[in-house]
JSON list of C-alpha atoms in Angstrom, two decimals:
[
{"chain": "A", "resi": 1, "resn": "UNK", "atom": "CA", "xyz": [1.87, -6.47, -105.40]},
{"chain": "A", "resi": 2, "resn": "UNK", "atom": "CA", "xyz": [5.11, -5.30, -104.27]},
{"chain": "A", "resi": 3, "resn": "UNK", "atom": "CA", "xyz": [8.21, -6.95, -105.27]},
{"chain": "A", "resi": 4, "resn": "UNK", "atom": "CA", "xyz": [8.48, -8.42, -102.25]},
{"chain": "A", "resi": 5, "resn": "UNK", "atom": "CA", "xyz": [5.55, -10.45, -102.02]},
{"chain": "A", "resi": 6, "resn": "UNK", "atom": "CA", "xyz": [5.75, -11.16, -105.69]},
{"chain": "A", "resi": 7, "resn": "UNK", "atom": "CA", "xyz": [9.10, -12.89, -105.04]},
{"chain": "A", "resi": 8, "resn": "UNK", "atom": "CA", "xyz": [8.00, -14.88, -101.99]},
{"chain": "A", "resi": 9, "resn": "UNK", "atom": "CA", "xyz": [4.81, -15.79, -104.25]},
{"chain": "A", "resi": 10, "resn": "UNK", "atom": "CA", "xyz": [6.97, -17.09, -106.76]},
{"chain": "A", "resi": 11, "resn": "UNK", "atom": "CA", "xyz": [8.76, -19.08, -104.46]},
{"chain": "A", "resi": 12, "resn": "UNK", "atom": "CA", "xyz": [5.50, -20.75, -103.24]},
{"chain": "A", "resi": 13, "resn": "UNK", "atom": "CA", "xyz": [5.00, -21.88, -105.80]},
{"chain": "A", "resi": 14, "resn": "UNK", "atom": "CA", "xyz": [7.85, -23.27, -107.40]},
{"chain": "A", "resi": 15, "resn": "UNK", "atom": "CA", "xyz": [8.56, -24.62, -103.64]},
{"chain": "A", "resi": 16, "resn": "UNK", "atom": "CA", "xyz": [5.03, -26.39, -104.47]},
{"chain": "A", "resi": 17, "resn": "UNK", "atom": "CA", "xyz": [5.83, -27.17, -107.77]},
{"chain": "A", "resi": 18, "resn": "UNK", "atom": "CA", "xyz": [9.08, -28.65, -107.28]},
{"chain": "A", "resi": 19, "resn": "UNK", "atom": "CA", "xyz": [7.23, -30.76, -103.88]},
{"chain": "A", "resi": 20, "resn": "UNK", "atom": "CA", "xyz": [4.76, -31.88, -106.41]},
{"chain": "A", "resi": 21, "resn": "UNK", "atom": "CA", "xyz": [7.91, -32.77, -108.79]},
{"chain": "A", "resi": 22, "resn": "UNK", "atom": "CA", "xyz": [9.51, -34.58, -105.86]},
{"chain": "A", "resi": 23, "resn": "UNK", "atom": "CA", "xyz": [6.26, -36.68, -104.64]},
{"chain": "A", "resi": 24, "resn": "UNK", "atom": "CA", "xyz": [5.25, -37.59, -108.55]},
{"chain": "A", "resi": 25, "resn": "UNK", "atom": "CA", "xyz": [8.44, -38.73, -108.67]},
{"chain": "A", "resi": 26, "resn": "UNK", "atom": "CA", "xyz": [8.81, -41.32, -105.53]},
{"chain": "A", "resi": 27, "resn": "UNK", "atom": "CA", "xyz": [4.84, -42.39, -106.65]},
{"chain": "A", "resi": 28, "resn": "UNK", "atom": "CA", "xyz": [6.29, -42.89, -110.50]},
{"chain": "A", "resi": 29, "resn": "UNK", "atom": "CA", "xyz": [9.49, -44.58, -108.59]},
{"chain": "A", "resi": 30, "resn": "UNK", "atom": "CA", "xyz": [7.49, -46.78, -105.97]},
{"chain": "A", "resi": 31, "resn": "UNK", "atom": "CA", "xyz": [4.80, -47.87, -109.34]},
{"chain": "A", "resi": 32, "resn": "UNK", "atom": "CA", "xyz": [8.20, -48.72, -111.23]},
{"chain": "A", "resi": 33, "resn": "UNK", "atom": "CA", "xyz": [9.74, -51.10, -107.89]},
{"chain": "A", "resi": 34, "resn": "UNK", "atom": "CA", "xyz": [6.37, -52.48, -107.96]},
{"chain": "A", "resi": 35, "resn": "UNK", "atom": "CA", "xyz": [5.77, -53.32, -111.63]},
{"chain": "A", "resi": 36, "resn": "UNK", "atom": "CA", "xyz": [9.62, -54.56, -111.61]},
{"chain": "A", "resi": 37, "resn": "UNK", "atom": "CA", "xyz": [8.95, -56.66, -108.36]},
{"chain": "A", "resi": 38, "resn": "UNK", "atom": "CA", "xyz": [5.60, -58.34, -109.72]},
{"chain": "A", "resi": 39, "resn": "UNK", "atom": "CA", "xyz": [7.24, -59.01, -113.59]},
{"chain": "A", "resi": 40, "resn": "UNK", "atom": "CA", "xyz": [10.30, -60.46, -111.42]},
{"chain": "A", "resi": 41, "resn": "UNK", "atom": "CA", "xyz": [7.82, -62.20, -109.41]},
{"chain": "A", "resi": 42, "resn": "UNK", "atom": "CA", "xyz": [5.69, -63.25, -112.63]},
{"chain": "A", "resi": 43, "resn": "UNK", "atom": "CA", "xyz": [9.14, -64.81, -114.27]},
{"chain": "A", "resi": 44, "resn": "UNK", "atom": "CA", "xyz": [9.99, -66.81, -111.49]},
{"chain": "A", "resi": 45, "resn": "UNK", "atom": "CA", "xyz": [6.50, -68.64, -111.61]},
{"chain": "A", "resi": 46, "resn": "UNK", "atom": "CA", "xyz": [7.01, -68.95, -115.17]},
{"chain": "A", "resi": 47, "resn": "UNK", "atom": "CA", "xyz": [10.36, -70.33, -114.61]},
{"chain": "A", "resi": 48, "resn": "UNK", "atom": "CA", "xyz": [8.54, -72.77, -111.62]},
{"chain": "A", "resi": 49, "resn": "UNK", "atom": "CA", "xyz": [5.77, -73.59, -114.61]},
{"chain": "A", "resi": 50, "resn": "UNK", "atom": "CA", "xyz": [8.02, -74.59, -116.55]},
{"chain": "A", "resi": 51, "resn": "UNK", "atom": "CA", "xyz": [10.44, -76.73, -114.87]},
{"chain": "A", "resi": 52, "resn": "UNK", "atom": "CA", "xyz": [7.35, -78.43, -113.35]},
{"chain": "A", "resi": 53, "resn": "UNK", "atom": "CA", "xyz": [6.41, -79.40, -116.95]},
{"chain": "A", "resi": 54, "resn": "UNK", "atom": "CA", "xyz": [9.69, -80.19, -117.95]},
{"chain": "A", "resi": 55, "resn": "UNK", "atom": "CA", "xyz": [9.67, -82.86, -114.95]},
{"chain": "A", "resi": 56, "resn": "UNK", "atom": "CA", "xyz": [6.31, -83.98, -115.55]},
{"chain": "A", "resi": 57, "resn": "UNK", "atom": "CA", "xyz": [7.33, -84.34, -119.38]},
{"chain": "A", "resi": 58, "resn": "UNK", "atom": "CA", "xyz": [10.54, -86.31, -117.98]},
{"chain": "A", "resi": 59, "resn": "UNK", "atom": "CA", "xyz": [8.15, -88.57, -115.75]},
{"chain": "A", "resi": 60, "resn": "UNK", "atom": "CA", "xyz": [6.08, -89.57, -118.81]},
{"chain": "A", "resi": 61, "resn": "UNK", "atom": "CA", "xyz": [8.86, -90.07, -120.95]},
{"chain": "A", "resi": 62, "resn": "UNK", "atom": "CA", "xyz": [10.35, -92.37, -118.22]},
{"chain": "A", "resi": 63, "resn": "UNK", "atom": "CA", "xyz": [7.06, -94.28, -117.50]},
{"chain": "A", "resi": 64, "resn": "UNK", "atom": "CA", "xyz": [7.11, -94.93, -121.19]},
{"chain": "A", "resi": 65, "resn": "UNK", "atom": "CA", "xyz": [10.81, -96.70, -121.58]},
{"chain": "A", "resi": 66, "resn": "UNK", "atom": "CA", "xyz": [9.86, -98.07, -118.36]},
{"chain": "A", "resi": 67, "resn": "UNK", "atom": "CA", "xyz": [6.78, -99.97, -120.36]},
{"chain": "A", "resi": 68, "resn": "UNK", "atom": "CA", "xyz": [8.64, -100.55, -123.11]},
{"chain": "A", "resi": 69, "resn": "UNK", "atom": "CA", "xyz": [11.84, -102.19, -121.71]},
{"chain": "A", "resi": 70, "resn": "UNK", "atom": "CA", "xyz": [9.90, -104.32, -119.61]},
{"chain": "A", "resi": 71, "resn": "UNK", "atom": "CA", "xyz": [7.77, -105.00, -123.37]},
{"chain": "A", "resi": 72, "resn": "UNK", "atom": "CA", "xyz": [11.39, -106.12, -124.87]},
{"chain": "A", "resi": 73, "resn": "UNK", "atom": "CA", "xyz": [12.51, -107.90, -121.77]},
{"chain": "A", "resi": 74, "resn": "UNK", "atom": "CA", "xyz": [9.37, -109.99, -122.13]},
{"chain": "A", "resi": 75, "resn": "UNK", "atom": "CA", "xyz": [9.92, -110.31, -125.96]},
{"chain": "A", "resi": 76, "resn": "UNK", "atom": "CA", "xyz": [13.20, -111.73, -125.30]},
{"chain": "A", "resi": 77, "resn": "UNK", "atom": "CA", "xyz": [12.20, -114.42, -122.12]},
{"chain": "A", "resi": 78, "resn": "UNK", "atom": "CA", "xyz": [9.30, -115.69, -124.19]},
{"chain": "A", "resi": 79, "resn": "UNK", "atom": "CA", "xyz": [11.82, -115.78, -127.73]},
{"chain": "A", "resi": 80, "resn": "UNK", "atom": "CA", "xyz": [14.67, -117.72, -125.25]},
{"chain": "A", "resi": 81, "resn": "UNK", "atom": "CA", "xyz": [12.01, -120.37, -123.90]},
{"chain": "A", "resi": 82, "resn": "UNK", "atom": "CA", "xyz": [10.81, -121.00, -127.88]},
{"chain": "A", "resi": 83, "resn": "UNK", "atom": "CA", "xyz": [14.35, -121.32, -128.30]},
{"chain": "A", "resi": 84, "resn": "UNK", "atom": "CA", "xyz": [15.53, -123.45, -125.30]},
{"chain": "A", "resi": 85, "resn": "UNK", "atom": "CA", "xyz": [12.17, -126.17, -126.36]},
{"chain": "A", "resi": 86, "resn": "UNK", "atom": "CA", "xyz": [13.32, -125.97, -129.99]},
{"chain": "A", "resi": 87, "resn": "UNK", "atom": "CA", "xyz": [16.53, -126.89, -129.10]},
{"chain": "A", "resi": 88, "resn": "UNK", "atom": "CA", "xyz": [15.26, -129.63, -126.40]},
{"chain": "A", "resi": 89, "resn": "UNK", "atom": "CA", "xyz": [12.95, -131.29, -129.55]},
{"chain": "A", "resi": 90, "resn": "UNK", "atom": "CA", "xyz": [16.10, -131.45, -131.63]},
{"chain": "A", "resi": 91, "resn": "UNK", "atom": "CA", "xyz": [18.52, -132.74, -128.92]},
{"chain": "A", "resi": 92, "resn": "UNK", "atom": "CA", "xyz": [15.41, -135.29, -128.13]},
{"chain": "A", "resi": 93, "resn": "UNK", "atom": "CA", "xyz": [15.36, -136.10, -131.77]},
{"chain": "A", "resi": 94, "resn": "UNK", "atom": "CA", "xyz": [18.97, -136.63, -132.18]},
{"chain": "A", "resi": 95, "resn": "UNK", "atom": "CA", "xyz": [18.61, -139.04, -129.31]},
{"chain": "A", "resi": 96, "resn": "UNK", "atom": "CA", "xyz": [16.18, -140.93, -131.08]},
{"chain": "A", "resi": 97, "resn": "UNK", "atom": "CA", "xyz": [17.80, -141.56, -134.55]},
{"chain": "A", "resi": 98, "resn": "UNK", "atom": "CA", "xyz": [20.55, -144.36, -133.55]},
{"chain": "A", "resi": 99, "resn": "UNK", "atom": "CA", "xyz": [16.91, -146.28, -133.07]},
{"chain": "A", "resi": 100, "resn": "UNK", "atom": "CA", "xyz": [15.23, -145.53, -136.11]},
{"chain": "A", "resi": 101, "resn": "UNK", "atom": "CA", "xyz": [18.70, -146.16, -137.89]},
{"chain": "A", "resi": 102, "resn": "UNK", "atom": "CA", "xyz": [19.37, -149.45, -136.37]},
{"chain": "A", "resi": 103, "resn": "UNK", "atom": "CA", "xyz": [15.56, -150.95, -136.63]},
{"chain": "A", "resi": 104, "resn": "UNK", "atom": "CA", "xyz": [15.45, -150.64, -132.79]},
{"chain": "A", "resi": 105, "resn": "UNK", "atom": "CA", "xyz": [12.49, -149.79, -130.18]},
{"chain": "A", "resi": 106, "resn": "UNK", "atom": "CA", "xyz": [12.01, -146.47, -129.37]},
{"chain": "A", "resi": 107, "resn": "UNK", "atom": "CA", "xyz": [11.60, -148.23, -125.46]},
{"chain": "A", "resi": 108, "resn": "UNK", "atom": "CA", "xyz": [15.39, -148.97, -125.97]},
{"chain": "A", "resi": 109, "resn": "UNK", "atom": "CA", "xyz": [16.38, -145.02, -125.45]},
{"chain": "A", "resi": 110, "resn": "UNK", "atom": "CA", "xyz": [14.66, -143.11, -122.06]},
{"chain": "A", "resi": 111, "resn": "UNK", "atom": "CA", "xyz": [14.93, -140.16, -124.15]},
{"chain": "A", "resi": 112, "resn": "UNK", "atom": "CA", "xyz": [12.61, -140.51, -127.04]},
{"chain": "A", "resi": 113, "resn": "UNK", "atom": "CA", "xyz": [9.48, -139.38, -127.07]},
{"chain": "A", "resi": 114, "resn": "UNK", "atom": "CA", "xyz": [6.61, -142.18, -127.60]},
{"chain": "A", "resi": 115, "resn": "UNK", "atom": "CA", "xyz": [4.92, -140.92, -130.88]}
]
């Protein structure tokens, strides 16, 4: 081989080499954009997962004060009418006692009960 055509070889192939160089790299490039795109893509359905659960944890947690306000609301309207009757018998009773006192009919005062 002449010098020449040793020189023109060479640069063959390091013109090949450095093509092959040049399209490994845009492949290696492109496979990095594409990993990067689908673990950006993977982290925002993570990020979706999770504030769906968050919400659906918030929607139980509501439902549940929900049911138990409406538990203590009940608690407290069935505790006032015990109260309100309680306090009815004893007014009713205190009506009553100038009659047993005096000797008098229980017929004499509308508001005693007939026992």
């Amino acid at each position: 081989m002449t010098r020449l055509s040793r020189v023109l070889f060479g640069a063959y192939v390091g013109g090949v080499v450095w093509l092959g160089v040049l399209v490994l790299g845009l492949v290696l490039y492109d496979a990095y954009e594409a990993a990067v795109g689908t673990g950006l893509a993977v982290l925002l359905l993570a990020v979706a997962a999770l504030r769906e659960a968050l919400a659906a944890e918030d929607r139980v947690v509501h439902a549940d004060t929900a049911r138990r306000l409406s538990a203590l609301e009940s608690a407290v309207a069935v505790r006032h009418l015990q109260e309100r009757q309680r306090a009815e018998r004893l007014i009713t009773d205190a009506c009553c006692l100038p009659a047993a006192v005096s000797g008098g009919t229980q017929h004499e005062y509308p508001c005693c009960r007939d026992s």
